[in-house]
XYZ file of C-alpha atoms in Angstrom:
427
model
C 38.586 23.847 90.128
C 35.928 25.624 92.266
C 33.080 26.972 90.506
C 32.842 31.173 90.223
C 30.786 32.845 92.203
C 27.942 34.542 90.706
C 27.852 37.964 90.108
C 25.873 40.104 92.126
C 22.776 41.262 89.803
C 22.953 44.990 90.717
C 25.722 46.525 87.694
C 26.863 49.181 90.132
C 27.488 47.416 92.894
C 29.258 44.432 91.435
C 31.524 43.386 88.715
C 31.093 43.947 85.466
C 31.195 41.078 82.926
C 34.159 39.176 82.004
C 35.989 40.429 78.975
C 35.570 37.811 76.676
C 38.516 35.989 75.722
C 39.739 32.699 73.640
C 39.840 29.882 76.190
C 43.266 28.127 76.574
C 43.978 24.853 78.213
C 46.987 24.922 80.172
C 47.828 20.791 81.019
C 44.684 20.385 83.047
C 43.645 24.139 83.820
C 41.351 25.972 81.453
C 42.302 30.011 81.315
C 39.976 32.318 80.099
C 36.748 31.686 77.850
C 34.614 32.590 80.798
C 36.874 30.007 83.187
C 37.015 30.464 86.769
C 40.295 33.634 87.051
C 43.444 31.198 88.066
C 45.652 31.622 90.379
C 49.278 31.063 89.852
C 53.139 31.840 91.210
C 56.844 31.023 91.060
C 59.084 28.896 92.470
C 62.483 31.275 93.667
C 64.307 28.167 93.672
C 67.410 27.282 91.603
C 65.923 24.924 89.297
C 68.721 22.866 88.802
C 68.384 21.676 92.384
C 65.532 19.079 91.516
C 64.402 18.168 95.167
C 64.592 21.388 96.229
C 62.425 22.862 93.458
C 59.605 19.638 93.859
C 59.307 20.809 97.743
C 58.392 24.371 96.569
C 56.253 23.427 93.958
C 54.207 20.783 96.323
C 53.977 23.637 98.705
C 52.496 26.429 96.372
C 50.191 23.654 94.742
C 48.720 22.498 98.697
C 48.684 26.134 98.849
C 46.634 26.836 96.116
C 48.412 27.609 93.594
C 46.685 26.298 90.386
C 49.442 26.516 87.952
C 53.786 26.932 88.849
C 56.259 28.562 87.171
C 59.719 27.898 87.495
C 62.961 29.205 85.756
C 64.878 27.248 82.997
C 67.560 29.383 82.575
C 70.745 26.920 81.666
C 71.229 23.435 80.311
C 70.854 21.992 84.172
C 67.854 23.752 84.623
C 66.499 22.330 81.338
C 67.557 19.038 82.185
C 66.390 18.594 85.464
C 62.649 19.627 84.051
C 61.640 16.446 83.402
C 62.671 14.857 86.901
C 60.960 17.742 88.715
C 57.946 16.686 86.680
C 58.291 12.787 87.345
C 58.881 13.752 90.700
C 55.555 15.604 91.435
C 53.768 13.221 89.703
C 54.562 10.373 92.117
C 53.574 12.385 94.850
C 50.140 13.211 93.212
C 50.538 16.751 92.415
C 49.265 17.681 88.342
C 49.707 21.270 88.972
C 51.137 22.638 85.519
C 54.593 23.722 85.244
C 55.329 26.871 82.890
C 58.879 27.377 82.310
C 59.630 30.720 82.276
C 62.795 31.369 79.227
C 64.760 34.190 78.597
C 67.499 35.261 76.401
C 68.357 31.729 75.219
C 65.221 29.658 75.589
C 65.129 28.630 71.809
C 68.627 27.108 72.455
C 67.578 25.507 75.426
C 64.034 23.646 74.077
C 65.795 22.603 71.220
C 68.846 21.143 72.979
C 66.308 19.015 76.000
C 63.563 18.181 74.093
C 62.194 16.097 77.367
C 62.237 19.801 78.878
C 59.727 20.855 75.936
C 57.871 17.659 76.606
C 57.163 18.040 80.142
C 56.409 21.351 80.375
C 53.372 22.461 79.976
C 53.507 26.057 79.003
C 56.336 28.122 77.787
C 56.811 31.704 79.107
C 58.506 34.031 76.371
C 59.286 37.519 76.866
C 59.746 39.872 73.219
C 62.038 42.444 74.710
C 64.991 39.553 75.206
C 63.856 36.567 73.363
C 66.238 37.806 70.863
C 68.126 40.891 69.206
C 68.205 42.550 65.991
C 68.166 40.223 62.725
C 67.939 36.929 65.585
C 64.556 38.409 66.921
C 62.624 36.742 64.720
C 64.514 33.897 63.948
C 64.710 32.643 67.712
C 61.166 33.678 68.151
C 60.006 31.558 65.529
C 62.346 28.737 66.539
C 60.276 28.583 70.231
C 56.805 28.903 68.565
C 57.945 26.166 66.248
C 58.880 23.694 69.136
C 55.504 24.559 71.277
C 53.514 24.223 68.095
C 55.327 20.422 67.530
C 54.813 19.698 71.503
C 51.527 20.914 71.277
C 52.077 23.035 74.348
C 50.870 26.913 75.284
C 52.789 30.197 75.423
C 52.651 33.210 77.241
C 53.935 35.903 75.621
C 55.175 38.572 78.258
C 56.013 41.886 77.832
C 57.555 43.993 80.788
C 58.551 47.559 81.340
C 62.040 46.225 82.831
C 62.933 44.354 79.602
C 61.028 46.255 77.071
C 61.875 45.802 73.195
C 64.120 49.117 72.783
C 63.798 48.916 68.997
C 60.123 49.150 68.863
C 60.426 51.796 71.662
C 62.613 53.947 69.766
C 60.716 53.806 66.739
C 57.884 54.771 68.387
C 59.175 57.491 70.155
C 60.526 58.808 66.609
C 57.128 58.826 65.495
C 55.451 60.327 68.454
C 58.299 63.118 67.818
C 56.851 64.025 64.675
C 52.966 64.384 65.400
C 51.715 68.091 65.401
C 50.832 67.176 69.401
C 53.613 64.931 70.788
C 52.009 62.572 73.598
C 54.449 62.176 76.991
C 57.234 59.691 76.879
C 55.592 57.492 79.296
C 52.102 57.347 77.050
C 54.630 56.102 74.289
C 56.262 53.771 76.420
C 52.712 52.110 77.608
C 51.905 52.027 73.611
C 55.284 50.011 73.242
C 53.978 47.514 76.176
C 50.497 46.826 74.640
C 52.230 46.889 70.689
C 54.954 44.487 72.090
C 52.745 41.723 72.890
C 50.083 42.306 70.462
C 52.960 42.042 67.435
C 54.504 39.178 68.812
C 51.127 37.475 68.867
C 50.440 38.077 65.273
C 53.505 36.752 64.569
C 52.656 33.392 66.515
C 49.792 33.084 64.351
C 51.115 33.341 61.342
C 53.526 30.574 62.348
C 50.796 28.323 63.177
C 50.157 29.109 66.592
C 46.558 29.229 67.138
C 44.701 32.085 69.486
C 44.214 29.327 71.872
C 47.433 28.512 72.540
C 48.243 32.271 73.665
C 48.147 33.797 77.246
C 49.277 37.946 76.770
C 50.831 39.982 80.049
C 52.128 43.224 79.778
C 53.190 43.770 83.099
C 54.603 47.081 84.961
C 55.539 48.278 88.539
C 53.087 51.438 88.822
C 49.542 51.100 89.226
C 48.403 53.615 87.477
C 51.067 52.537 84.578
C 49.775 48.406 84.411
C 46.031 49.677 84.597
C 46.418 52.032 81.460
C 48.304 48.951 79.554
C 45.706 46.473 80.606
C 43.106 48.322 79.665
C 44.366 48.825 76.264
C 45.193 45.193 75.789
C 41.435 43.940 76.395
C 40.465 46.604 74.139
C 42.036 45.619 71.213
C 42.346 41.955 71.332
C 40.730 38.738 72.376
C 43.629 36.735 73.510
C 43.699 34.975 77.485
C 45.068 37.515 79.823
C 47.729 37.054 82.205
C 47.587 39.898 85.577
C 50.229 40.491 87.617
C 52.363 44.215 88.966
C 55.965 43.169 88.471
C 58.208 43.850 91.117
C 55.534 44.898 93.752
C 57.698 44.693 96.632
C 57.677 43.821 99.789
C 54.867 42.739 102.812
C 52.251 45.219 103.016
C 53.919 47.312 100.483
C 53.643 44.541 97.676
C 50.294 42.927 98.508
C 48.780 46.851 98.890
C 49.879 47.538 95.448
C 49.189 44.455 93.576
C 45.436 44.534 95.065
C 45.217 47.818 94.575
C 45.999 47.663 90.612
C 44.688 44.207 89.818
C 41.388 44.907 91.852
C 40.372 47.565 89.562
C 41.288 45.314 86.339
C 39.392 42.873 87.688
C 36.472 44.650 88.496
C 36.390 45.599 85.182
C 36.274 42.250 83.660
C 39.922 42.330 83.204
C 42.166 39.188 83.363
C 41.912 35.723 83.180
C 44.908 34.259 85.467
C 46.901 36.139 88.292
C 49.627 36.399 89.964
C 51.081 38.204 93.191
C 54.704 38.808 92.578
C 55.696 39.826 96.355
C 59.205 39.715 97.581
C 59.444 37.028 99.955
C 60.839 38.539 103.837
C 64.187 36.965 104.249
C 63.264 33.117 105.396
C 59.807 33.810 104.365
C 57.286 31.778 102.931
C 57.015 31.206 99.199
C 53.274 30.667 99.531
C 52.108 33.793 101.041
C 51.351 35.120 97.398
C 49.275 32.318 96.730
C 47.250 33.210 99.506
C 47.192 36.930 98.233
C 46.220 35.713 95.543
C 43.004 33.933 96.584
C 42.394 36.521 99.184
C 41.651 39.042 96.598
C 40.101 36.515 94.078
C 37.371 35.568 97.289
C 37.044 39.261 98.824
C 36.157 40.492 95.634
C 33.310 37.484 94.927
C 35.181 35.896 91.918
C 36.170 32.599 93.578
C 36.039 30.851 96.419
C 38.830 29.082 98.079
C 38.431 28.486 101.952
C 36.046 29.403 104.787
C 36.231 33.449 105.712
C 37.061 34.337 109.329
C 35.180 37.763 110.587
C 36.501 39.313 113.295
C 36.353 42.661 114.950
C 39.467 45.015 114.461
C 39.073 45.411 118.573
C 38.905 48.762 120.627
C 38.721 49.976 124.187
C 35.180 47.390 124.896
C 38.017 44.277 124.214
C 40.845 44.760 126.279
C 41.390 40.647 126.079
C 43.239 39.318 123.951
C 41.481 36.277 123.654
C 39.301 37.333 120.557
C 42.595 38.003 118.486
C 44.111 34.597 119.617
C 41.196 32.547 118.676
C 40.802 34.320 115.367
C 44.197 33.498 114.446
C 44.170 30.136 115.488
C 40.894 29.174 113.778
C 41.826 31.184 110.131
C 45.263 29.076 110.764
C 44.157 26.080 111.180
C 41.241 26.043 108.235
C 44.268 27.375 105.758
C 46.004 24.656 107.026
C 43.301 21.671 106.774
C 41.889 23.003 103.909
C 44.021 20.829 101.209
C 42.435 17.651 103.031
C 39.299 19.052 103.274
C 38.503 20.013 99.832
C 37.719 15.980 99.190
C 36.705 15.066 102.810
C 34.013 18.518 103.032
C 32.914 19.367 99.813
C 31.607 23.203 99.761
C 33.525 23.881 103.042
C 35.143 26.345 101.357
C 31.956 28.588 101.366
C 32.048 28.364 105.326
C 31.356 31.872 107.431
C 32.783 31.912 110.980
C 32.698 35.206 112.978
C 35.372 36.088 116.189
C 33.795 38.530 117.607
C 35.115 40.965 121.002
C 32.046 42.573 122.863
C 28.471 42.894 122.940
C 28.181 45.887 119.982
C 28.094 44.035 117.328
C 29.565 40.238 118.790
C 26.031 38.720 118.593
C 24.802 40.464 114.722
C 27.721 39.721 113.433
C 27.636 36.305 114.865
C 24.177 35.228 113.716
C 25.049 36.693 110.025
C 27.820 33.929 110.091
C 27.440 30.235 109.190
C 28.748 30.091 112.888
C 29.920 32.672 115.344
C 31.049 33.272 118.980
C 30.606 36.863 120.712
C 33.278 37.339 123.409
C 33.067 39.433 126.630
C 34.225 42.571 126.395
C 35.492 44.822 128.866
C 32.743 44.890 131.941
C 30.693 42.083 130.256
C 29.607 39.221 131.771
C 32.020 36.221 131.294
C 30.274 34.772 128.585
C 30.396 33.987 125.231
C 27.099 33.284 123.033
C 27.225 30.803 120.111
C 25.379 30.959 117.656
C 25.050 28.471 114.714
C 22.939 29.042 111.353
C 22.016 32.320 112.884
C 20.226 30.770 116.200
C 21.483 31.147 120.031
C 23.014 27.535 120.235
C 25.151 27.108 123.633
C 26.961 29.300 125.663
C 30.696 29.285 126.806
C 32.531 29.683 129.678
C 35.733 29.293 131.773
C 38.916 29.224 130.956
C 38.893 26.373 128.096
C 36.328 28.644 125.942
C 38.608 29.314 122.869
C 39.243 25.391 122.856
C 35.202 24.942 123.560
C 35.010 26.901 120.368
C 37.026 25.356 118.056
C 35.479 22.101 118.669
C 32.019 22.972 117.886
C 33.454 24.324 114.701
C 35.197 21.228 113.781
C 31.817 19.554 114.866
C 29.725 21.842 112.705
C 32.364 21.436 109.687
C 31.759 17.530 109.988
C 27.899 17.568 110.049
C 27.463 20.396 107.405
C 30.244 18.941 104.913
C 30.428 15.237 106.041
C 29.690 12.390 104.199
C 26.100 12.140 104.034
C 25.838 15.948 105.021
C 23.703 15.859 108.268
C 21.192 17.949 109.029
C 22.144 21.192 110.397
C 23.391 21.877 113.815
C 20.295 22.325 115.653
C 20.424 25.186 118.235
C 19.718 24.957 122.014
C 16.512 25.538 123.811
């Protein structure tokens, strides 16, 4: 896993410190304890459809995705566990899988013990795990069979399946103080009490505090910040983030960044994930890359080279700056699973796309390597410059191509094997 970033020194102006939490190893991913914030997402496959389910997991892991969950929600599902597994194994991939159980996962760990095996978290949410006098029972039987399989849980509250028993009695309660708090105060109390009891009752079954991952996750922003906060405050446990049911496109990814931003920023939350709605057809990964967006934007991680470029105005009536923007960010995402072994540190790259003369060249020498393209009445030229010194100049018709190639050419002497000196600029 890459390394954090560190912290800008100046308390206003960056993060604060991590809220300290007990470290838990998830197969080969450490969460929380001070461990780089993980990234992590679901397969929407049906899980009983074993090939299909590998593909989606291999693509989320060469995404990024540092740890999968996928659904086990019926005896095929739980069967075909440990073939997805074996299956991602011979193609190389170690990403953990965290089977998510509701309603009947007990049954289901106890009845495919090779499911318990090869999983290597278990996902249990209180408000369905179980109902009146089986609540316990159940819950205990799951903790038992992690504890014996030596294997994490996360226990996971959410508004959309809270436990309506401890939500009515504390609702009764709150009825009966001199100065009756709001219903929805009561229900964020029910969140936060919700996983906190079920944790304390994982302990006293044996489960130790580093075995535990705690979510309490919402739909409103202002609802899952509140919760959050709440949770850090009164416990030490690894903290899963994540807005449930965010939506859609810009809709989802606005929200989620919006809400887990400001937990993060306060030192809130030791794995993520961005639950968008996929567009019909669309691609699984794009929360992964959410995900790591908002991790690297907000100097916590760093996962692939950043791409400036200008948002364009009346100076850059070509096109050419948005085309060659695109195609460079789309073809680092897509080269970056190779070259995390064949570049090491690529991923702290800076490239800058950049339309006219205003601020094409300062933004250009501020980047690791930048072009500056001609704007409307400009010259047709376009200034490179590399470690932020003039170093050739572009032009004709194959410039965008020109371009890419000197990146490519800068990647391979920067990051290489042997790491060659720097790309010295032109007289």
């Amino acid at each position: 896993m890459n390394k954090p970033e560190k912290p800008p020194q100046d308390d206003v102006a960056g993060p604060r410190a991590r809220h300290q939490t007990t470290q838990v190893m998830v197969g080969n991913v450490a969460v929380g304890g001070g461990a780089p914030i993980v990234v992590q997402s679901m397969t929407n496959t049906d899980t009983a459809d074993i090939e299909g389910t590998i593909a989606q997991v291999a693509a989320l892991s060469r995404a990024g995705s540092e740890m999968v969950r996928i659904t086990v929600d019926r005896d095929e599902a739980a069967a075909a566990v440990p073939h997805i597994r074996d299956g991602l194994r011979k193609r190389g991939i170690t990403t953990p899988l965290i089977g998510d159980f509701h309603y009947i996962g007990h049954k289901l760990l106890a009845d495919y013990p090779a499911c318990a095996e090869a999983l290597d978290k278990y996902r249990i949410n209180p408000g369905n795990v179980g109902f009146k006098n089986k609540r316990d029972t159940q819950f205990a039987d799951i903790i038992e069979i992690a504890n014996k399989n030596d294997k994490p849980v996360r226990i996971g509250a959410n508004w959309g399946s809270l436990d309506q028993e401890l939500l009515t009695k504390l609702m009764d309660e709150n009825m009966l103080l001199p100065e009756p708090r709001d219903a929805r105060a009561v229900m964020r109390e029910a969140m936060v009490q919700s996983a906190l009891l079920s944790a304390a009752r994982a302990e006293e079954l044996g489960m130790p505090k580093n075995k535990m991952i705690l979510s309490a996750k919402v739909s409103a922003v202002q609802d899952l910040i509140a919760v959050y906060e709440v949770l850090a405050e009164r416990s030490d446990y690894a903290i899963h983030l994540g807005l449930t049911e965010a939506g859609m496109g810009s809709k989802g990814i606005v929200a989620s960044s919006a809400a887990l931003g400001i937990l993060l920023q306060q030192g809130i939350g030791d794995t993520i994930r961005i639950s968008l709605t996929p567009e019909p057809g669309g691609d699984r990964t794009l929360e992964v890359q959410v995900a790591q967006e908002l991790l690297q934007t907000m100097g916590f991680r760093t996962f692939v080279p950043l791409v400036a470029a200008c948002p364009g105005c009346g100076r850059t009536t070509s096109t050419t700056f948005q085309e060659l923007a695109r195609s460079i960010q789309d073809f680092i995402r897509e080269e970056m699973p190779g070259w995390k072994t064949q570049y090491p540190g690529v991923e702290a790259l800076n490239v800058a796309v950049m339309g006219c003369i205003v601020n094409g060249p300062g933004e250009s020498k501020h980047a690791n390597i930048g072009i500056s393209l001609p704007g409307t009445g400009e010259a047709p030229a376009a200034p490179v410059f590399v470690d932020g010194k003039k170093f050739r100049t572009l032009r004709g018709p194959s410039i965008a191509a020109d371009f890419k190639a000197l990146v490519i050419d800068y990647i391979d002497q920067r990051y290489g094997a042997g790491a060659k000196a720097p790309v010295t600029a032109a007289e």
